[in-house]
PDB file as gemmi writes it, atoms N, CA and C in Angstrom:
CRYST1    1.000    1.000    1.000  90.00  90.00  90.00 P 1                      
ATOM      1  N   MET A   1     -23.243  14.649 -17.601  1.00  0.00           N  
ATOM      2  CA  MET A   1     -21.868  14.868 -17.987  1.00  0.00           C  
ATOM      3  C   MET A   1     -21.786  15.851 -19.148  1.00  0.00           C  
ATOM      4  N   LYS A   2     -22.834  15.921 -19.961  1.00  0.00           N  
ATOM      5  CA  LYS A   2     -22.802  16.842 -21.088  1.00  0.00           C  
ATOM      6  C   LYS A   2     -22.725  18.290 -20.623  1.00  0.00           C  
ATOM      7  N   LYS A   3     -23.312  18.567 -19.446  1.00  0.00           N  
ATOM      8  CA  LYS A   3     -23.296  19.935 -18.924  1.00  0.00           C  
ATOM      9  C   LYS A   3     -22.085  20.183 -18.032  1.00  0.00           C  
ATOM     10  N   ASP A   4     -21.158  19.229 -18.006  1.00  0.00           N  
ATOM     11  CA  ASP A   4     -19.901  19.364 -17.275  1.00  0.00           C  
ATOM     12  C   ASP A   4     -20.131  19.548 -15.767  1.00  0.00           C  
ATOM     13  N   ARG A   5     -21.092  18.798 -15.213  1.00  0.00           N  
ATOM     14  CA  ARG A   5     -21.399  18.896 -13.787  1.00  0.00           C  
ATOM     15  C   ARG A   5     -20.892  17.708 -12.987  1.00  0.00           C  
ATOM     16  N   LEU A   6     -20.506  16.646 -13.657  1.00  0.00           N  
ATOM     17  CA  LEU A   6     -20.073  15.434 -12.986  1.00  0.00           C  
ATOM     18  C   LEU A   6     -18.643  15.120 -13.400  1.00  0.00           C  
ATOM     19  N   HIS A   7     -17.787  14.954 -12.403  1.00  0.00           N  
ATOM     20  CA  HIS A   7     -16.366  14.679 -12.668  1.00  0.00           C  
ATOM     21  C   HIS A   7     -15.925  13.512 -11.802  1.00  0.00           C  
ATOM     22  N   PHE A   8     -14.967  12.748 -12.278  1.00  0.00           N  
ATOM     23  CA  PHE A   8     -14.402  11.635 -11.533  1.00  0.00           C  
ATOM     24  C   PHE A   8     -12.912  11.882 -11.356  1.00  0.00           C  
ATOM     25  N   THR A   9     -12.419  11.660 -10.149  1.00  0.00           N  
ATOM     26  CA  THR A   9     -10.996  11.845  -9.882  1.00  0.00           C  
ATOM     27  C   THR A   9     -10.614  11.080  -8.629  1.00  0.00           C  
ATOM     28  N   THR A  10      -9.333  10.829  -8.478  1.00  0.00           N  
ATOM     29  CA  THR A  10      -8.812  10.273  -7.238  1.00  0.00           C  
ATOM     30  C   THR A  10      -8.066  11.341  -6.448  1.00  0.00           C  
ATOM     31  N   ASN A  11      -8.050  12.565  -6.978  1.00  0.00           N  
ATOM     32  CA  ASN A  11      -7.364  13.684  -6.336  1.00  0.00           C  
ATOM     33  C   ASN A  11      -8.381  14.482  -5.511  1.00  0.00           C  
ATOM     34  N   ILE A  12      -8.388  14.293  -4.200  1.00  0.00           N  
ATOM     35  CA  ILE A  12      -9.389  14.940  -3.342  1.00  0.00           C  
ATOM     36  C   ILE A  12      -9.241  16.454  -3.359  1.00  0.00           C  
ATOM     37  N   LYS A  13      -8.022  16.937  -3.334  1.00  0.00           N  
ATOM     38  CA  LYS A  13      -7.809  18.389  -3.340  1.00  0.00           C  
ATOM     39  C   LYS A  13      -8.437  19.024  -4.587  1.00  0.00           C  
ATOM     40  N   GLU A  14      -8.261  18.399  -5.723  1.00  0.00           N  
ATOM     41  CA  GLU A  14      -8.839  18.896  -6.974  1.00  0.00           C  
ATOM     42  C   GLU A  14     -10.357  18.717  -6.977  1.00  0.00           C  
ATOM     43  N   ALA A  15     -10.837  17.610  -6.427  1.00  0.00           N  
ATOM     44  CA  ALA A  15     -12.276  17.326  -6.422  1.00  0.00           C  
ATOM     45  C   ALA A  15     -13.059  18.356  -5.610  1.00  0.00           C  
ATOM     46  N   ILE A  16     -12.494  18.816  -4.532  1.00  0.00           N  
ATOM     47  CA  ILE A  16     -13.214  19.712  -3.627  1.00  0.00           C  
ATOM     48  C   ILE A  16     -13.274  21.142  -4.153  1.00  0.00           C  
ATOM     49  N   LYS A  17     -12.338  21.497  -5.007  1.00  0.00           N  
ATOM     50  CA  LYS A  17     -12.324  22.855  -5.552  1.00  0.00           C  
ATOM     51  C   LYS A  17     -13.630  23.126  -6.294  1.00  0.00           C  
ATOM     52  N   ASP A  18     -14.360  24.166  -5.883  1.00  0.00           N  
ATOM     53  CA  ASP A  18     -15.635  24.560  -6.503  1.00  0.00           C  
ATOM     54  C   ASP A  18     -16.684  23.452  -6.438  1.00  0.00           C  
ATOM     55  N   CYS A  19     -16.645  22.648  -5.398  1.00  0.00           N  
ATOM     56  CA  CYS A  19     -17.560  21.520  -5.260  1.00  0.00           C  
ATOM     57  C   CYS A  19     -18.569  21.793  -4.142  1.00  0.00           C  
ATOM     58  N   GLU A  20     -19.828  21.414  -4.376  1.00  0.00           N  
ATOM     59  CA  GLU A  20     -20.857  21.526  -3.346  1.00  0.00           C  
ATOM     60  C   GLU A  20     -21.263  20.157  -2.815  1.00  0.00           C  
ATOM     61  N   VAL A  21     -21.198  19.137  -3.663  1.00  0.00           N  
ATOM     62  CA  VAL A  21     -21.564  17.775  -3.288  1.00  0.00           C  
ATOM     63  C   VAL A  21     -20.458  16.838  -3.753  1.00  0.00           C  
ATOM     64  N   LEU A  22     -19.992  15.986  -2.848  1.00  0.00           N  
ATOM     65  CA  LEU A  22     -18.923  15.050  -3.173  1.00  0.00           C  
ATOM     66  C   LEU A  22     -19.422  13.628  -2.898  1.00  0.00           C  
ATOM     67  N   PHE A  23     -19.323  12.753  -3.885  1.00  0.00           N  
ATOM     68  CA  PHE A  23     -19.671  11.344  -3.727  1.00  0.00           C  
ATOM     69  C   PHE A  23     -18.376  10.577  -3.497  1.00  0.00           C  
ATOM     70  N   SER A  24     -18.307   9.865  -2.402  1.00  0.00           N  
ATOM     71  CA  SER A  24     -17.126   9.077  -2.079  1.00  0.00           C  
ATOM     72  C   SER A  24     -17.492   7.601  -2.128  1.00  0.00           C  
ATOM     73  N   ALA A  25     -16.762   6.833  -2.922  1.00  0.00           N  
ATOM     74  CA  ALA A  25     -16.983   5.388  -3.013  1.00  0.00           C  
ATOM     75  C   ALA A  25     -15.640   4.700  -2.838  1.00  0.00           C  
ATOM     76  N   VAL A  26     -15.429   4.161  -1.662  1.00  0.00           N  
ATOM     77  CA  VAL A  26     -14.159   3.500  -1.353  1.00  0.00           C  
ATOM     78  C   VAL A  26     -14.426   2.105  -0.817  1.00  0.00           C  
ATOM     79  N   GLY A  27     -13.421   1.279  -0.883  1.00  0.00           N  
ATOM     80  CA  GLY A  27     -13.550  -0.090  -0.399  1.00  0.00           C  
ATOM     81  C   GLY A  27     -13.514  -0.159   1.116  1.00  0.00           C  
ATOM     82  N   THR A  28     -14.162  -1.176   1.650  1.00  0.00           N  
ATOM     83  CA  THR A  28     -14.129  -1.447   3.086  1.00  0.00           C  
ATOM     84  C   THR A  28     -13.857  -2.947   3.266  1.00  0.00           C  
ATOM     85  N   PRO A  29     -12.621  -3.337   3.020  1.00  0.00           N  
ATOM     86  CA  PRO A  29     -12.290  -4.765   3.146  1.00  0.00           C  
ATOM     87  C   PRO A  29     -12.415  -5.215   4.602  1.00  0.00           C  
ATOM     88  N   PRO A  30     -12.546  -6.513   4.823  1.00  0.00           N  
ATOM     89  CA  PRO A  30     -12.636  -6.986   6.198  1.00  0.00           C  
ATOM     90  C   PRO A  30     -11.324  -6.775   6.943  1.00  0.00           C  
ATOM     91  N   ASP A  31     -11.434  -6.382   8.196  1.00  0.00           N  
ATOM     92  CA  ASP A  31     -10.267  -6.224   9.065  1.00  0.00           C  
ATOM     93  C   ASP A  31      -9.857  -7.601   9.579  1.00  0.00           C  
ATOM     94  N   GLU A  32      -8.802  -7.670  10.345  1.00  0.00           N  
ATOM     95  CA  GLU A  32      -8.314  -8.953  10.850  1.00  0.00           C  
ATOM     96  C   GLU A  32      -9.366  -9.705  11.659  1.00  0.00           C  
ATOM     97  N   ASP A  33     -10.215  -8.963  12.388  1.00  0.00           N  
ATOM     98  CA  ASP A  33     -11.227  -9.610  13.221  1.00  0.00           C  
ATOM     99  C   ASP A  33     -12.549  -9.828  12.483  1.00  0.00           C  
ATOM    100  N   GLY A  34     -12.588  -9.500  11.182  1.00  0.00           N  
ATOM    101  CA  GLY A  34     -13.790  -9.693  10.390  1.00  0.00           C  
ATOM    102  C   GLY A  34     -14.669  -8.458  10.279  1.00  0.00           C  
ATOM    103  N   SER A  35     -14.420  -7.453  11.107  1.00  0.00           N  
ATOM    104  CA  SER A  35     -15.199  -6.218  11.018  1.00  0.00           C  
ATOM    105  C   SER A  35     -14.736  -5.413   9.804  1.00  0.00           C  
ATOM    106  N   ALA A  36     -15.505  -4.406   9.431  1.00  0.00           N  
ATOM    107  CA  ALA A  36     -15.158  -3.578   8.272  1.00  0.00           C  
ATOM    108  C   ALA A  36     -13.941  -2.707   8.592  1.00  0.00           C  
ATOM    109  N   ASP A  37     -12.981  -2.693   7.697  1.00  0.00           N  
ATOM    110  CA  ASP A  37     -11.801  -1.833   7.829  1.00  0.00           C  
ATOM    111  C   ASP A  37     -12.169  -0.472   7.255  1.00  0.00           C  
ATOM    112  N   LEU A  38     -12.367   0.494   8.116  1.00  0.00           N  
ATOM    113  CA  LEU A  38     -12.850   1.819   7.707  1.00  0.00           C  
ATOM    114  C   LEU A  38     -11.735   2.809   7.403  1.00  0.00           C  
ATOM    115  N   GLN A  39     -10.492   2.352   7.300  1.00  0.00           N  
ATOM    116  CA  GLN A  39      -9.389   3.288   7.107  1.00  0.00           C  
ATOM    117  C   GLN A  39      -9.557   4.149   5.853  1.00  0.00           C  
ATOM    118  N   TYR A  40     -10.101   3.598   4.783  1.00  0.00           N  
ATOM    119  CA  TYR A  40     -10.246   4.356   3.537  1.00  0.00           C  
ATOM    120  C   TYR A  40     -11.372   5.388   3.648  1.00  0.00           C  
ATOM    121  N   VAL A  41     -12.456   5.023   4.307  1.00  0.00           N  
ATOM    122  CA  VAL A  41     -13.555   5.953   4.544  1.00  0.00           C  
ATOM    123  C   VAL A  41     -13.062   7.113   5.404  1.00  0.00           C  
ATOM    124  N   LEU A  42     -12.334   6.800   6.457  1.00  0.00           N  
ATOM    125  CA  LEU A  42     -11.823   7.831   7.367  1.00  0.00           C  
ATOM    126  C   LEU A  42     -10.774   8.706   6.694  1.00  0.00           C  
ATOM    127  N   ASN A  43      -9.941   8.126   5.826  1.00  0.00           N  
ATOM    128  CA  ASN A  43      -8.940   8.924   5.105  1.00  0.00           C  
ATOM    129  C   ASN A  43      -9.605   9.949   4.194  1.00  0.00           C  
ATOM    130  N   VAL A  44     -10.674   9.559   3.500  1.00  0.00           N  
ATOM    131  CA  VAL A  44     -11.395  10.498   2.636  1.00  0.00           C  
ATOM    132  C   VAL A  44     -11.991  11.621   3.484  1.00  0.00           C  
ATOM    133  N   ALA A  45     -12.621  11.270   4.594  1.00  0.00           N  
ATOM    134  CA  ALA A  45     -13.218  12.287   5.470  1.00  0.00           C  
ATOM    135  C   ALA A  45     -12.150  13.247   6.000  1.00  0.00           C  
ATOM    136  N   ARG A  46     -11.014  12.704   6.395  1.00  0.00           N  
ATOM    137  CA  ARG A  46      -9.914  13.532   6.916  1.00  0.00           C  
ATOM    138  C   ARG A  46      -9.387  14.478   5.834  1.00  0.00           C  
ATOM    139  N   ASP A  47      -9.186  13.957   4.632  1.00  0.00           N  
ATOM    140  CA  ASP A  47      -8.679  14.792   3.538  1.00  0.00           C  
ATOM    141  C   ASP A  47      -9.694  15.854   3.120  1.00  0.00           C  
ATOM    142  N   CYS A  48     -10.971  15.505   3.123  1.00  0.00           N  
ATOM    143  CA  CYS A  48     -12.001  16.499   2.809  1.00  0.00           C  
ATOM    144  C   CYS A  48     -11.943  17.640   3.808  1.00  0.00           C  
ATOM    145  N   GLY A  49     -11.837  17.302   5.087  1.00  0.00           N  
ATOM    146  CA  GLY A  49     -11.741  18.332   6.119  1.00  0.00           C  
ATOM    147  C   GLY A  49     -10.512  19.204   5.959  1.00  0.00           C  
ATOM    148  N   LYS A  50      -9.435  18.617   5.473  1.00  0.00           N  
ATOM    149  CA  LYS A  50      -8.183  19.355   5.283  1.00  0.00           C  
ATOM    150  C   LYS A  50      -8.281  20.379   4.148  1.00  0.00           C  
ATOM    151  N   TYR A  51      -8.999  20.028   3.070  1.00  0.00           N  
ATOM    152  CA  TYR A  51      -9.001  20.860   1.867  1.00  0.00           C  
ATOM    153  C   TYR A  51     -10.258  21.702   1.656  1.00  0.00           C  
ATOM    154  N   MET A  52     -11.342  21.428   2.363  1.00  0.00           N  
ATOM    155  CA  MET A  52     -12.572  22.174   2.103  1.00  0.00           C  
ATOM    156  C   MET A  52     -12.496  23.577   2.698  1.00  0.00           C  
ATOM    157  N   ASN A  53     -13.116  24.522   1.994  1.00  0.00           N  
ATOM    158  CA  ASN A  53     -13.117  25.920   2.427  1.00  0.00           C  
ATOM    159  C   ASN A  53     -14.526  26.440   2.685  1.00  0.00           C  
ATOM    160  N   ASP A  54     -15.531  25.626   2.419  1.00  0.00           N  
ATOM    161  CA  ASP A  54     -16.930  26.036   2.548  1.00  0.00           C  
ATOM    162  C   ASP A  54     -17.740  24.794   2.899  1.00  0.00           C  
ATOM    163  N   TYR A  55     -19.048  24.980   3.042  1.00  0.00           N  
ATOM    164  CA  TYR A  55     -19.902  23.830   3.310  1.00  0.00           C  
ATOM    165  C   TYR A  55     -19.767  22.824   2.179  1.00  0.00           C  
ATOM    166  N   LEU A  56     -19.787  21.553   2.535  1.00  0.00           N  
ATOM    167  CA  LEU A  56     -19.630  20.487   1.553  1.00  0.00           C  
ATOM    168  C   LEU A  56     -20.480  19.304   1.991  1.00  0.00           C  
ATOM    169  N   LEU A  57     -21.348  18.837   1.128  1.00  0.00           N  
ATOM    170  CA  LEU A  57     -22.140  17.649   1.382  1.00  0.00           C  
ATOM    171  C   LEU A  57     -21.357  16.456   0.866  1.00  0.00           C  
ATOM    172  N   ILE A  58     -21.040  15.521   1.764  1.00  0.00           N  
ATOM    173  CA  ILE A  58     -20.280  14.341   1.389  1.00  0.00           C  
ATOM    174  C   ILE A  58     -21.205  13.131   1.480  1.00  0.00           C  
ATOM    175  N   ILE A  59     -21.365  12.450   0.373  1.00  0.00           N  
ATOM    176  CA  ILE A  59     -22.189  11.247   0.315  1.00  0.00           C  
ATOM    177  C   ILE A  59     -21.234  10.071   0.187  1.00  0.00           C  
ATOM    178  N   THR A  60     -21.302   9.171   1.154  1.00  0.00           N  
ATOM    179  CA  THR A  60     -20.373   8.045   1.194  1.00  0.00           C  
ATOM    180  C   THR A  60     -21.065   6.753   0.819  1.00  0.00           C  
ATOM    181  N   LYS A  61     -20.464   6.034  -0.080  1.00  0.00           N  
ATOM    182  CA  LYS A  61     -20.933   4.700  -0.450  1.00  0.00           C  
ATOM    183  C   LYS A  61     -19.865   3.737   0.039  1.00  0.00           C  
ATOM    184  N   ALA A  62     -20.238   2.913   0.986  1.00  0.00           N  
ATOM    185  CA  ALA A  62     -19.310   1.915   1.507  1.00  0.00           C  
ATOM    186  C   ALA A  62     -20.054   0.601   1.630  1.00  0.00           C  
ATOM    187  N   ARG A  63     -19.355  -0.459   1.450  1.00  0.00           N  
ATOM    188  CA  ARG A  63     -19.965  -1.779   1.509  1.00  0.00           C  
ATOM    189  C   ARG A  63     -19.397  -2.515   2.712  1.00  0.00           C  
ATOM    190  N   PHE A  64     -20.280  -2.969   3.580  1.00  0.00           N  
ATOM    191  CA  PHE A  64     -19.855  -3.673   4.778  1.00  0.00           C  
ATOM    192  C   PHE A  64     -20.336  -5.111   4.737  1.00  0.00           C  
ATOM    193  N   ARG A  65     -19.505  -6.002   5.149  1.00  0.00           N  
ATOM    194  CA  ARG A  65     -19.899  -7.404   5.259  1.00  0.00           C  
ATOM    195  C   ARG A  65     -20.492  -7.612   6.642  1.00  0.00           C  
ATOM    196  N   LEU A  66     -21.660  -8.163   6.688  1.00  0.00           N  
ATOM    197  CA  LEU A  66     -22.285  -8.421   7.975  1.00  0.00           C  
ATOM    198  C   LEU A  66     -21.694  -9.673   8.589  1.00  0.00           C  
ATOM    199  N   VAL A  67     -21.251  -9.530   9.821  1.00  0.00           N  
ATOM    200  CA  VAL A  67     -20.641 -10.643  10.532  1.00  0.00           C  
ATOM    201  C   VAL A  67     -21.559 -10.994  11.691  1.00  0.00           C  
ATOM    202  N   PRO A  68     -21.946 -12.258  11.809  1.00  0.00           N  
ATOM    203  CA  PRO A  68     -22.796 -12.631  12.930  1.00  0.00           C  
ATOM    204  C   PRO A  68     -22.068 -12.421  14.260  1.00  0.00           C  
ATOM    205  N   PRO A  69     -22.784 -12.048  15.312  1.00  0.00           N  
ATOM    206  CA  PRO A  69     -22.128 -11.826  16.608  1.00  0.00           C  
ATOM    207  C   PRO A  69     -21.509 -13.109  17.150  1.00  0.00           C  
ATOM    208  N   LYS A  70     -20.387 -12.950  17.831  1.00  0.00           N  
ATOM    209  CA  LYS A  70     -19.711 -14.101  18.445  1.00  0.00           C  
ATOM    210  C   LYS A  70     -20.461 -14.487  19.712  1.00  0.00           C  
ATOM    211  N   ARG A  71     -20.563 -15.769  19.952  1.00  0.00           N  
ATOM    212  CA  ARG A  71     -21.263 -16.249  21.166  1.00  0.00           C  
ATOM    213  C   ARG A  71     -20.317 -16.853  22.137  1.00  0.00           C  
TER     214      ARG A  71                                                      
END                                                                             
């Protein structure tokens, strides 16, 4: 952070400007059926695609609850 290389924001359009690597950490709450609700992960991916103008490495951190298979 001292070299001004790491920034935190909730504004994707601003984050992507002059960015080569983007770390995305969003929640994945359980959906109604117990599976992971990926709407937030997909929204970040969609917005990145909308605003990026060059190659961009996106690293996603998401937490999923493991649900045993139904029998």
